[in-house]
Tab-separated table of C-alpha atoms and ligand atoms in Angstrom:
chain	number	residue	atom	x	y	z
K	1	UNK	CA	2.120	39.803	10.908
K	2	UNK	CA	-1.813	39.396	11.896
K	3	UNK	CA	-2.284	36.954	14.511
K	4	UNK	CA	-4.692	34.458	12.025
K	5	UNK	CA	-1.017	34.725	9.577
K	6	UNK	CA	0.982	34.063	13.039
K	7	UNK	CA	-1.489	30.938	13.859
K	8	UNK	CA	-1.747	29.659	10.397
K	9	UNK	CA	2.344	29.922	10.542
K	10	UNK	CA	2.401	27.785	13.372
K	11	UNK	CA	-0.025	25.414	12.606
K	12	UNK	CA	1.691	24.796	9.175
K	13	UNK	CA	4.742	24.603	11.143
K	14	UNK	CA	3.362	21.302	12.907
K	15	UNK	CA	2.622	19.902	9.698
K	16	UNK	CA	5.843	20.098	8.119
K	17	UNK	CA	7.179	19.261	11.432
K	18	UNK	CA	5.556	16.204	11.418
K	19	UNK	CA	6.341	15.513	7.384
K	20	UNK	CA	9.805	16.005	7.557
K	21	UNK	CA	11.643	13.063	5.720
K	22	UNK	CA	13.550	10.812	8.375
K	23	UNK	CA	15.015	7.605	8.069
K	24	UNK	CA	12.246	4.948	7.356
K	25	UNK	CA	13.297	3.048	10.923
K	26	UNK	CA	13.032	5.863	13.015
K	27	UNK	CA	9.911	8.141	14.178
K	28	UNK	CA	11.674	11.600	13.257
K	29	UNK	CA	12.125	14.258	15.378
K	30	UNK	CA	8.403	15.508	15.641
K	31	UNK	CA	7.490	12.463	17.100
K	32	UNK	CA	10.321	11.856	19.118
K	33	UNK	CA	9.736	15.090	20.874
K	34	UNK	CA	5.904	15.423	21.443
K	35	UNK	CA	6.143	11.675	22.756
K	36	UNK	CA	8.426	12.858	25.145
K	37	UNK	CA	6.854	16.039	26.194
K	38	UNK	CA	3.192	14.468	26.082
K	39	UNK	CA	3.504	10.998	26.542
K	40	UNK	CA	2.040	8.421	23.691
K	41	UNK	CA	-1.227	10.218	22.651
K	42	UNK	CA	-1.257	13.316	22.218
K	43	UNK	CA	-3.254	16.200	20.778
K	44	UNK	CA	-1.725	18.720	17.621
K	45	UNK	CA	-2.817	20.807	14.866
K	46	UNK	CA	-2.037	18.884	11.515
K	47	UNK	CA	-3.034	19.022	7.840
K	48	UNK	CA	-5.254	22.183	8.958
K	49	UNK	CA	-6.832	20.168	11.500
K	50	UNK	CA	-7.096	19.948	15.461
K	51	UNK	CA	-5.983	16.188	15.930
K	52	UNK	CA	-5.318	13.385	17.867
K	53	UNK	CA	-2.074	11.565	17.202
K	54	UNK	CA	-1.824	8.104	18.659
K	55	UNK	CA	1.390	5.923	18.970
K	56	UNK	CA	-0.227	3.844	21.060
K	57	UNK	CA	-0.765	0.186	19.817
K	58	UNK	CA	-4.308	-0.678	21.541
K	59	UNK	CA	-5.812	3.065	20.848
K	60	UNK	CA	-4.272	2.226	17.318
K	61	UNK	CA	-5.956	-1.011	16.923
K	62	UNK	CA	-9.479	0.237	18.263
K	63	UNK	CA	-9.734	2.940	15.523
K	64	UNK	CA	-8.857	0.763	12.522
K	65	UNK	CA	-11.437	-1.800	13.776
K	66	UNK	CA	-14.137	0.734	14.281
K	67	UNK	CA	-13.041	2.566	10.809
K	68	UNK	CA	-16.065	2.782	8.228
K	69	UNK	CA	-18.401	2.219	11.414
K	70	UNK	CA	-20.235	4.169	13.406
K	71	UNK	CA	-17.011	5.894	14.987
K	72	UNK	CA	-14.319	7.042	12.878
K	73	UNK	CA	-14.189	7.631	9.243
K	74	UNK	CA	-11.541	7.509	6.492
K	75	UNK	CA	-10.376	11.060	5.922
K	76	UNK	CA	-8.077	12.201	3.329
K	77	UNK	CA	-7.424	16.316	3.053
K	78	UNK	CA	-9.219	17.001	0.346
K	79	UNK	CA	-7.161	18.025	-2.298
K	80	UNK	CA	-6.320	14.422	-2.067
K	81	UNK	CA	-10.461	13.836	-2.793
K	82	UNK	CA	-10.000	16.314	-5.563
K	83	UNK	CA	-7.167	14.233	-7.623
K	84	UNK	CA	-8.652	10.493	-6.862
K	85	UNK	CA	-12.479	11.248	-7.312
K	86	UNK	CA	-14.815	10.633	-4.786
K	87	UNK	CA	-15.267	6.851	-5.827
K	88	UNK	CA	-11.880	6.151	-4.932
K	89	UNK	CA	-11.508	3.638	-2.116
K	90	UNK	CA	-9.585	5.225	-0.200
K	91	UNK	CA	-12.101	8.469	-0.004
K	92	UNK	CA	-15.205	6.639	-0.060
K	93	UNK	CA	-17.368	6.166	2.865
K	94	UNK	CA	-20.408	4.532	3.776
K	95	UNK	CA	-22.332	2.194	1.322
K	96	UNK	CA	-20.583	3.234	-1.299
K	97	UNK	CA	-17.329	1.817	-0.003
K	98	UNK	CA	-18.724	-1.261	0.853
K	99	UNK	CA	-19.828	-1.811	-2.354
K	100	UNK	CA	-16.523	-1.225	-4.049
K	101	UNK	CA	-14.458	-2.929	-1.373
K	102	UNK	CA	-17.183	-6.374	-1.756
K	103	UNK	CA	-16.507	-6.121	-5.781
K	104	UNK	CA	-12.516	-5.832	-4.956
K	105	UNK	CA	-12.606	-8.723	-2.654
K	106	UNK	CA	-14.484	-10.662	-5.035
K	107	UNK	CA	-12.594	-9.722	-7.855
K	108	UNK	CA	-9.178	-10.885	-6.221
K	109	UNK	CA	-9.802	-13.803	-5.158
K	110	UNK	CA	-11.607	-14.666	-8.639
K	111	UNK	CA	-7.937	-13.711	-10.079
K	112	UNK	CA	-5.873	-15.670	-7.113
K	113	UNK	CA	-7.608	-18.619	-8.245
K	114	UNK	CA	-6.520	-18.856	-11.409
K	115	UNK	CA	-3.489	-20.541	-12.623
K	116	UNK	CA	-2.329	-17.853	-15.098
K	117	UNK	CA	-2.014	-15.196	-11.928
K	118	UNK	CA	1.253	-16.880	-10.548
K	119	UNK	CA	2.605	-17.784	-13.650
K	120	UNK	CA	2.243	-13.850	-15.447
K	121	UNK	CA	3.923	-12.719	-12.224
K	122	UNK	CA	6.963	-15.268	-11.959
K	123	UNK	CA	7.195	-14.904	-16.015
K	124	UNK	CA	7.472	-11.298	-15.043
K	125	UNK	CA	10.038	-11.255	-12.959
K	126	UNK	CA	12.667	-13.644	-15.220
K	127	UNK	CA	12.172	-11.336	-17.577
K	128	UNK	CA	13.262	-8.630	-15.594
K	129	UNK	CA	15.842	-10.591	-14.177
K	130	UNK	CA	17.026	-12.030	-17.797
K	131	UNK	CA	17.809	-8.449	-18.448
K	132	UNK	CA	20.052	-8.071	-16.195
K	133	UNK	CA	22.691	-10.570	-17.626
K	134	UNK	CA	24.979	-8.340	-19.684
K	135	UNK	CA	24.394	-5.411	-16.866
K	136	UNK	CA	27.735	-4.269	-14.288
K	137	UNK	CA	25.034	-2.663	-12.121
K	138	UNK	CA	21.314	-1.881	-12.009
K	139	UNK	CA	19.090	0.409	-10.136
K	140	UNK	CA	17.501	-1.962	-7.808
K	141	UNK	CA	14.561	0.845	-6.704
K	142	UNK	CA	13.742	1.357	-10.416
K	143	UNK	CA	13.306	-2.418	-11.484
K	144	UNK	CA	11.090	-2.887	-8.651
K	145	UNK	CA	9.336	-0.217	-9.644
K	146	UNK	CA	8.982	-1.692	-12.905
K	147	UNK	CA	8.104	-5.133	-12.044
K	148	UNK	CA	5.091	-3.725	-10.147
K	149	UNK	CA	4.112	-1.630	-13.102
K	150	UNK	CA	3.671	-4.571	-15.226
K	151	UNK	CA	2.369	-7.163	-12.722
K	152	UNK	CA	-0.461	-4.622	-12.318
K	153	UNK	CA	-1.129	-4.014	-15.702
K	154	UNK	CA	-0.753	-7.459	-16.678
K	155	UNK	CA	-3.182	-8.190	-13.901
K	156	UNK	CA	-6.043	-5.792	-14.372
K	157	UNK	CA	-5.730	-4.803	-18.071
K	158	UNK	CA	-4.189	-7.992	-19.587
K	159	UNK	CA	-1.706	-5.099	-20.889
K	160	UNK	CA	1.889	-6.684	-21.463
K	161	UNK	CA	5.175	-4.373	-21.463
K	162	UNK	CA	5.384	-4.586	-24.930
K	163	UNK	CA	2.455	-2.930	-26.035
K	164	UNK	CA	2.431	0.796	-26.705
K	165	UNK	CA	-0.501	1.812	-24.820
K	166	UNK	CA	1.539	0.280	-21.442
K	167	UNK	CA	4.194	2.953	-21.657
K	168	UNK	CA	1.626	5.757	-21.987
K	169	UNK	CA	-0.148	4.758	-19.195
K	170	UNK	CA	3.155	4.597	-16.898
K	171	UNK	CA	3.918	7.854	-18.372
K	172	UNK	CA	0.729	9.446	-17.067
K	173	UNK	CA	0.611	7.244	-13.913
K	174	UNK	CA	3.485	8.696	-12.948
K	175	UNK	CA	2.857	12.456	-13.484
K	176	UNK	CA	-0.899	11.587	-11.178
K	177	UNK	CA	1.693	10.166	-8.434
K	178	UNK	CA	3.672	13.314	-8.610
K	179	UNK	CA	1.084	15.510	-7.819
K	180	UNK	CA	-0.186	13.637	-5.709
K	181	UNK	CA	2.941	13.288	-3.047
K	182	UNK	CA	3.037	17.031	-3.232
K	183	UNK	CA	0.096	16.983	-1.718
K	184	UNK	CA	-1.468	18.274	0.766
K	185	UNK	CA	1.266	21.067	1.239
K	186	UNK	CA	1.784	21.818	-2.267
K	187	UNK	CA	-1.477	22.998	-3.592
K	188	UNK	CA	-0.338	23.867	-7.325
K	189	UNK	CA	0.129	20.509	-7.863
K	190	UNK	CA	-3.282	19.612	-7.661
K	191	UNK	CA	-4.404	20.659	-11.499
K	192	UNK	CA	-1.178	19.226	-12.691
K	193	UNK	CA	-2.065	16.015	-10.884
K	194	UNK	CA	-5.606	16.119	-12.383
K	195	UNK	CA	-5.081	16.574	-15.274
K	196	UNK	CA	-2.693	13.674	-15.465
K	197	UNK	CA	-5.963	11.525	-13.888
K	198	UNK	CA	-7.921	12.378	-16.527
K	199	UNK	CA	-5.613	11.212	-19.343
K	200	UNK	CA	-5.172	8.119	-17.430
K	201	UNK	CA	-9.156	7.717	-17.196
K	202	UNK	CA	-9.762	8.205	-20.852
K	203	UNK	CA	-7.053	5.499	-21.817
K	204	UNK	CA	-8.219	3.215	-19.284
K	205	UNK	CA	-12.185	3.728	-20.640
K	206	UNK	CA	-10.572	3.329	-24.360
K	207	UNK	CA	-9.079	0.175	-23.266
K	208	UNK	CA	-12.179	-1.023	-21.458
K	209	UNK	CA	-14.577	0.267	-24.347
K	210	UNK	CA	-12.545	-1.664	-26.901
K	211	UNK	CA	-12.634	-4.829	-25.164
K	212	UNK	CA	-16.082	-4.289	-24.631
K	213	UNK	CA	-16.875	-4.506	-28.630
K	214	UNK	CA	-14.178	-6.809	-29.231
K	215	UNK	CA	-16.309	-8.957	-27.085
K	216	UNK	CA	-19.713	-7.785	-29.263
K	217	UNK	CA	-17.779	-8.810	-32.149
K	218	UNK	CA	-16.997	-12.404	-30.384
K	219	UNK	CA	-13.544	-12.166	-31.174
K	220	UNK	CA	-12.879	-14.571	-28.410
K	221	UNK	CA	-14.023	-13.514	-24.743
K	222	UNK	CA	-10.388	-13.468	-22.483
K	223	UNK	CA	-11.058	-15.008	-19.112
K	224	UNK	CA	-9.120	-11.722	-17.066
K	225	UNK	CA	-10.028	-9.234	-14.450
K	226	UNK	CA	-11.033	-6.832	-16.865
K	227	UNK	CA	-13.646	-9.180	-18.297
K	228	UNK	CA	-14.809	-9.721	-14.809
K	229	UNK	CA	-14.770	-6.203	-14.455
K	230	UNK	CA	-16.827	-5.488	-17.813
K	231	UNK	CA	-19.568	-8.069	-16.336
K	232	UNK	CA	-19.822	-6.422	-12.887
K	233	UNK	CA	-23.226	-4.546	-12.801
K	234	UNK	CA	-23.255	-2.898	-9.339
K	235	UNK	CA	-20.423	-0.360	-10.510
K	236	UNK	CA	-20.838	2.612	-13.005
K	237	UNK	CA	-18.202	3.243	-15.880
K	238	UNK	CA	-16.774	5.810	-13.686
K	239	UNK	CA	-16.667	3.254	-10.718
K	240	UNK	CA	-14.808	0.644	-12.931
K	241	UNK	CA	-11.909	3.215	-13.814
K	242	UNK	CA	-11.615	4.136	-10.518
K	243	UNK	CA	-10.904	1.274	-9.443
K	244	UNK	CA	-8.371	0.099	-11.746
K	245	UNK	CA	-6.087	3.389	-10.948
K	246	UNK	CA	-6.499	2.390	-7.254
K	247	UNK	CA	-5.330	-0.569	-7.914
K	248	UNK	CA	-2.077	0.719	-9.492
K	249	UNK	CA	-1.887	3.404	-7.099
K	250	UNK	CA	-2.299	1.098	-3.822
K	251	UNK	CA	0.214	-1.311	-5.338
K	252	UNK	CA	2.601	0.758	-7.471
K	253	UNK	CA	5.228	2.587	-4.947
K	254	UNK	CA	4.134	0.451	-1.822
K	255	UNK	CA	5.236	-3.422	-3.037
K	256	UNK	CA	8.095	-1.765	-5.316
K	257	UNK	CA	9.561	0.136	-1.942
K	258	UNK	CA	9.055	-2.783	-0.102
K	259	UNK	CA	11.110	-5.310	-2.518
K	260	UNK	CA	14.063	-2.089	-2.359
K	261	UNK	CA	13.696	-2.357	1.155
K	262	UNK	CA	13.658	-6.406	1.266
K	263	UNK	CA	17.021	-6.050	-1.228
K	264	UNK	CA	18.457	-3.611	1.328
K	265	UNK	CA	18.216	-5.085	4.493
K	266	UNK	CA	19.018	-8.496	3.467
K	267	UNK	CA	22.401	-6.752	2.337
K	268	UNK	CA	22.821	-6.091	6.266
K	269	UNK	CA	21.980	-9.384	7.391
K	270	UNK	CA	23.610	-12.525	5.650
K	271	UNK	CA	22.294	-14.733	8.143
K	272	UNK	CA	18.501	-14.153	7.008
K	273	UNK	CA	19.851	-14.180	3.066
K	274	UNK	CA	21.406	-17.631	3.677
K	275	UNK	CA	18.321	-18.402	5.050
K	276	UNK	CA	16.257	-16.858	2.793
K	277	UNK	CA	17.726	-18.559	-0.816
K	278	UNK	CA	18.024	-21.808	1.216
K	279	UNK	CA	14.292	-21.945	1.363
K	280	UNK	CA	14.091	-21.433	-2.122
K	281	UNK	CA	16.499	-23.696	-3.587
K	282	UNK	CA	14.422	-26.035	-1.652
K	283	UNK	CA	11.412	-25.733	-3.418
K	284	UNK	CA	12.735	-25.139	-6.368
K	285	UNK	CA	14.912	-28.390	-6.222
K	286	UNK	CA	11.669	-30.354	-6.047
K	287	UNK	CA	10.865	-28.805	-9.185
K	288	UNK	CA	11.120	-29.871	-12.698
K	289	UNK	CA	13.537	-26.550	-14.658
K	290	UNK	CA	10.538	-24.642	-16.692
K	291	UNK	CA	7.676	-25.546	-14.212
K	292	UNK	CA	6.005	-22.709	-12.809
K	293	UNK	CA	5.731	-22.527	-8.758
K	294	UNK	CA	2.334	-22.584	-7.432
K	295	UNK	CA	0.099	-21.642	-4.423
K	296	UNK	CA	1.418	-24.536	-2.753
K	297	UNK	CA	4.797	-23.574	-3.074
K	298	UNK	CA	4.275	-20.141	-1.568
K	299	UNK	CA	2.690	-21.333	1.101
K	300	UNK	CA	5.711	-23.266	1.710
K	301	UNK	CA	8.056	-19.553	1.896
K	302	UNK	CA	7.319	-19.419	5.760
K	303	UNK	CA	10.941	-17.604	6.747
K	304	UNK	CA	9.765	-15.294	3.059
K	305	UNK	CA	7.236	-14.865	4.863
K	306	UNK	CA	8.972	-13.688	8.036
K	307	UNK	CA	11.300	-11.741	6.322
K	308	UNK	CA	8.411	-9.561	4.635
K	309	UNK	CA	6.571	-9.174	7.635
K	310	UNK	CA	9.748	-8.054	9.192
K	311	UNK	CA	10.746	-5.379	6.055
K	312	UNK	CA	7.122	-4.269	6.419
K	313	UNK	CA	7.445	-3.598	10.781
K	314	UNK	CA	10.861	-2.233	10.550
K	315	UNK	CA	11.083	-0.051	6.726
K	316	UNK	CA	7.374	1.434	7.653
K	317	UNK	CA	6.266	2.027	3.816
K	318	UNK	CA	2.911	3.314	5.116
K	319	UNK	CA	3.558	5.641	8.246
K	320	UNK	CA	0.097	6.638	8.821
K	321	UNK	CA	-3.344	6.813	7.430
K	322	UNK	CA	-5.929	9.757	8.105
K	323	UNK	CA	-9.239	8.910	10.228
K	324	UNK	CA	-11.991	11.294	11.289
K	325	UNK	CA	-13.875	10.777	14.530
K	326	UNK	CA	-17.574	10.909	13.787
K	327	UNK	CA	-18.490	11.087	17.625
K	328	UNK	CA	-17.312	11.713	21.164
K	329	UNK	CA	-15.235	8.569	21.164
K	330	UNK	CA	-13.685	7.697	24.893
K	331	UNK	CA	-10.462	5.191	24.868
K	332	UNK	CA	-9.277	4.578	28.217
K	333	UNK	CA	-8.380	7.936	29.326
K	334	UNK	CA	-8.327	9.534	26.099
K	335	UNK	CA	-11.383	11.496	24.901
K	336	UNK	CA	-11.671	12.185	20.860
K	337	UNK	CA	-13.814	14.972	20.285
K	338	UNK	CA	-16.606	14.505	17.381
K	339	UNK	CA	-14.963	16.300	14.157
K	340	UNK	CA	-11.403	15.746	15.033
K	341	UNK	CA	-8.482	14.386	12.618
K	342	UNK	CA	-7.164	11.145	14.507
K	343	UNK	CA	-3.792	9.766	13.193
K	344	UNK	CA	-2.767	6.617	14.119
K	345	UNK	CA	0.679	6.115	13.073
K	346	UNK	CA	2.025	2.765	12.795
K	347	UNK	CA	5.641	3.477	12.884
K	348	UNK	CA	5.787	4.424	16.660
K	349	UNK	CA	4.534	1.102	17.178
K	350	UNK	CA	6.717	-0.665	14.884
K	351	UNK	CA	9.654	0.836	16.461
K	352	UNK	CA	8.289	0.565	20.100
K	353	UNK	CA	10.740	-1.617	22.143
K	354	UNK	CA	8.139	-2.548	24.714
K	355	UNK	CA	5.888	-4.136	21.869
K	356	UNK	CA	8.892	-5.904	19.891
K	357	UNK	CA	11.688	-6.509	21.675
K	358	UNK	CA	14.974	-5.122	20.088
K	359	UNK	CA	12.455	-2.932	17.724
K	360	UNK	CA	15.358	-1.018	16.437
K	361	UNK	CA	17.464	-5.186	14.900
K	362	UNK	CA	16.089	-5.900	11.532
K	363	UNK	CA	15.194	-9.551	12.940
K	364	UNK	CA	12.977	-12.278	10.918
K	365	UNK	CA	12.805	-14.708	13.058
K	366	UNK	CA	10.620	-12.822	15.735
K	367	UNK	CA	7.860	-13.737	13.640
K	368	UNK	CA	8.205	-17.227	14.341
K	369	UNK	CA	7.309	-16.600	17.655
K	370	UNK	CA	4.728	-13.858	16.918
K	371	UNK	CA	3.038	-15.956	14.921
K	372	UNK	CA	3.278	-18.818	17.057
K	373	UNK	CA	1.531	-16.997	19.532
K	374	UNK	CA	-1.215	-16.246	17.250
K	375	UNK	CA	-1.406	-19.808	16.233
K	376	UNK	CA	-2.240	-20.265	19.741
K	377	UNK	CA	-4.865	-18.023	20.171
K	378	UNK	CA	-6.839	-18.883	17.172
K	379	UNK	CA	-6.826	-22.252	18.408
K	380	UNK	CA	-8.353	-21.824	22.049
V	401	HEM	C1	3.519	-3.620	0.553
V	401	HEM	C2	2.389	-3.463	-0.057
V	401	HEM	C3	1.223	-2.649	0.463
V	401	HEM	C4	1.095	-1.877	1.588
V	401	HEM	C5	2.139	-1.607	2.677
V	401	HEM	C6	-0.253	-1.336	1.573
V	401	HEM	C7	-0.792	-0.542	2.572
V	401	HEM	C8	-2.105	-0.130	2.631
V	401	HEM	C9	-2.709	0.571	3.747
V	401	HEM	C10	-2.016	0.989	5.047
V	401	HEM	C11	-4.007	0.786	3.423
V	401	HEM	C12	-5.073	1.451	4.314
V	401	HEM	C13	-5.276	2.891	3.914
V	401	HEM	C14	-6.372	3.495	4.783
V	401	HEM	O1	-7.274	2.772	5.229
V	401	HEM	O2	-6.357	4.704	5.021
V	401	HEM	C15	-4.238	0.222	2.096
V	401	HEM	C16	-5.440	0.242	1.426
V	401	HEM	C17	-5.603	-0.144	0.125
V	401	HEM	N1	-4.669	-0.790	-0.669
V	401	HEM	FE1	-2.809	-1.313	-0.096
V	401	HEM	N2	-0.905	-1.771	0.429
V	401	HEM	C18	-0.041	-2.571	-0.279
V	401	HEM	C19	-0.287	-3.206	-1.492
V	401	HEM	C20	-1.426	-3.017	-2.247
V	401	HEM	C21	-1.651	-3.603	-3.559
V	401	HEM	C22	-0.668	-4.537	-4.286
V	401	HEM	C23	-2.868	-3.152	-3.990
V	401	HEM	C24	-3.618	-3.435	-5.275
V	401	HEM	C25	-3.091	-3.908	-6.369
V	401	HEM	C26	-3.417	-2.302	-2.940
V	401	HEM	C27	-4.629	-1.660	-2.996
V	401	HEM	C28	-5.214	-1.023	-1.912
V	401	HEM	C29	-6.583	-0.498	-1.943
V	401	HEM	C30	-7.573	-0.556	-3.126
V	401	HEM	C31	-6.817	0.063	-0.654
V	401	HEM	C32	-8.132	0.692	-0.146
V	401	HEM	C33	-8.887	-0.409	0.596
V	401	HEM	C34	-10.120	0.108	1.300
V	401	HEM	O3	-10.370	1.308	1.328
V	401	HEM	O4	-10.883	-0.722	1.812
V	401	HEM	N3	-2.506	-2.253	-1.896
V	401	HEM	N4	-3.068	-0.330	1.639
């Protein structure tokens, strides 16, 4: 074997080292040993890369603030570019992010406000529920995979379950997420996974191109996200569909694997269940039977709250992201050389027992304190 085959043999090696599936509350193997060996920074060779890998909360926090600055960059391998387009948010840099991430902010909390936003996702999820009545046992992953589906599409393409066009969309959604989780090891998938994009694209610029001469007809102009969308003028055609498949691709797997893992853990811990439906019977006592719950009533879920922050530290749906370091950067006695990969991964953080006490208890009620504290600092 050549020594470039040997290196590229080992190099690979600390990739798939470092991707090997391990339970969700624990930091695998890879980590486990280079934290040992090398203490809680460290420096590897990943995704074809030299990198810095940092479990270390404060370096961790640093490079997400100083992300899209004049520091460290976003930085997805770029097969990954390939598959979501370069007007993806989550490849985009520079101006061009901030003008798709000031349209997205703007665009959500157009769509909190309204009314019809709580009410499409709680009518939503009785259906789903309703259909469980006659059923001895259901998939629990693959309903909250399906609620997520249609809150999404509901949300951004007024698209209901019902309507063909829904189920061909899911259909080529999920071939585009196939691909794309064999990525970055498993090149081949890439024109599989493009491929599936572009079907996607041209049924989401149908969709958008019909309601666009519905409109010219005046058959009514709906008051949704798309329509918002359709009036936006700082974002090209191509920008628009982009952003409605990051939309179902940032929300898709990550709240449907959090709800699984919400399900699951309360299963371990009847304590925080009891707890848990307490709170809602509570609010929903105070309730008349077919009245929709509203902001206020969220905001009134405070142990929900706890228990989702809690799912979130402890199942670790996102492990990781990829930055780039755009300079020299110096962090305490860490240097970051310009050009370099820089992982920050939030699970050895999540799991650190010097940062939350007990890391390895699923535990709500921490948060009450945690956020206690942070009460308490916003306030001096
Ligand atoms: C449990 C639920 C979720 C988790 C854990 C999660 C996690 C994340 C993380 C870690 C990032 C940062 C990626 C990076 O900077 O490299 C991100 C970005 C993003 N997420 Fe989510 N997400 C969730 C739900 C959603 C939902 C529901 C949507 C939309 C419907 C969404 C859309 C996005 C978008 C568009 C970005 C890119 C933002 C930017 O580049 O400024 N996410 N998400």
């Amino acid at each position: 074997m050549s020594r470039k085959a040997l290196l590229g043999g080992l190099y690979l090696g600390e990739t798939l080292g470092f991707l090997k599936p391990h339970p969700s509350n624990t930091i695998g193997a890879f980590l486990h040993r280079s934290l040992f060996r090398y203490g809680n920074v460290f420096k590897s060779h990943l995704f074809f890369s030299p990198t810095v890998v940092s479990c270390d909360q404060e370096l961790n926090y640093f490079i997400l603030q100083k992300t899209r600055g004049k520091l460290f960059q976003c930085s997805y391998p770029k097969p990954i570019h390939g598959i979501l387009g370069n007007v993806s948010m989550l490849v985009a840099v520079g101006d061009t992010h901030k003008r798709l991430r000031n349209v997205a902010i703007s665009l959500v909390s157009i769509t909190k406000s309204k009314p019809e936003f709580l009410n499409d996702i709680e009518r939503i999820a009785v259906q789903i529920l309703n259909s469980w009545k006659d059923k001895q046992q259901v998939m629990f992953c693959e309903e909250a995979r399906k609620f997520s589906f249609n809150v999404i599409i509901k949300q951004v393409l007024g698209l209901t379950s019902e309507e063909p066009e829904t189920g061909k969309i899911l259909e080529d959604f999920l071939a585009f997420m196939r691909g794309l989780v064999s990525i970055p090891l498993y090149i081949p998938g890439t024109p599989y996974a493009r491929a599936a994009r572009s079907r996607i694209s041209s049924r989401v610029k149908a969709i958008i191109e019909e309601r666009r001469s519905r409109n010219g007809r005046s058959c009514g102009v709906r008051n949704d996200f798309l329509e918002i969308l359709l009036s936006v003028d700082t974002l090209s055609e191509d920008e628009k569909v982009s952003f409605v498949l990051d939309s179902l691709l940032g929300g898709y797997e990550t709240t449907s694997l959090l709800m699984a893992m919400v399900v699951h853990l309360l299963g371990q811990s009847p304590t925080a269940s009891e707890q848990l439906k307490l709170e809602h019977e509570q609010i929903r006592s105070s309730k008349e039977r077919d009245e929709f719950l509203n902001w206020e009533d969220y905001k009134k879920m405070g142990f929900t709250q706890n228990v989702i922050n809690e799912a979130l530290r402890y199942g670790n749906i996102v492990k990781f992201v990829h930055r780039k370091a755009l300079k020299d950067v110096k962090f305490r006695d860490h240097l970051i050389p310009s050009g370099w990969k820089v992982l920050p991964v939030f699970t050895a953080v999540h799991l650190d027992s010097s940062v939350h006490a007990d890391a390895l208890q699923f535990h709500p009620w921490r948060w009450e304190v945690i956020n206690n504290i942070n009460i308490k600092i916003l306030d001096v």
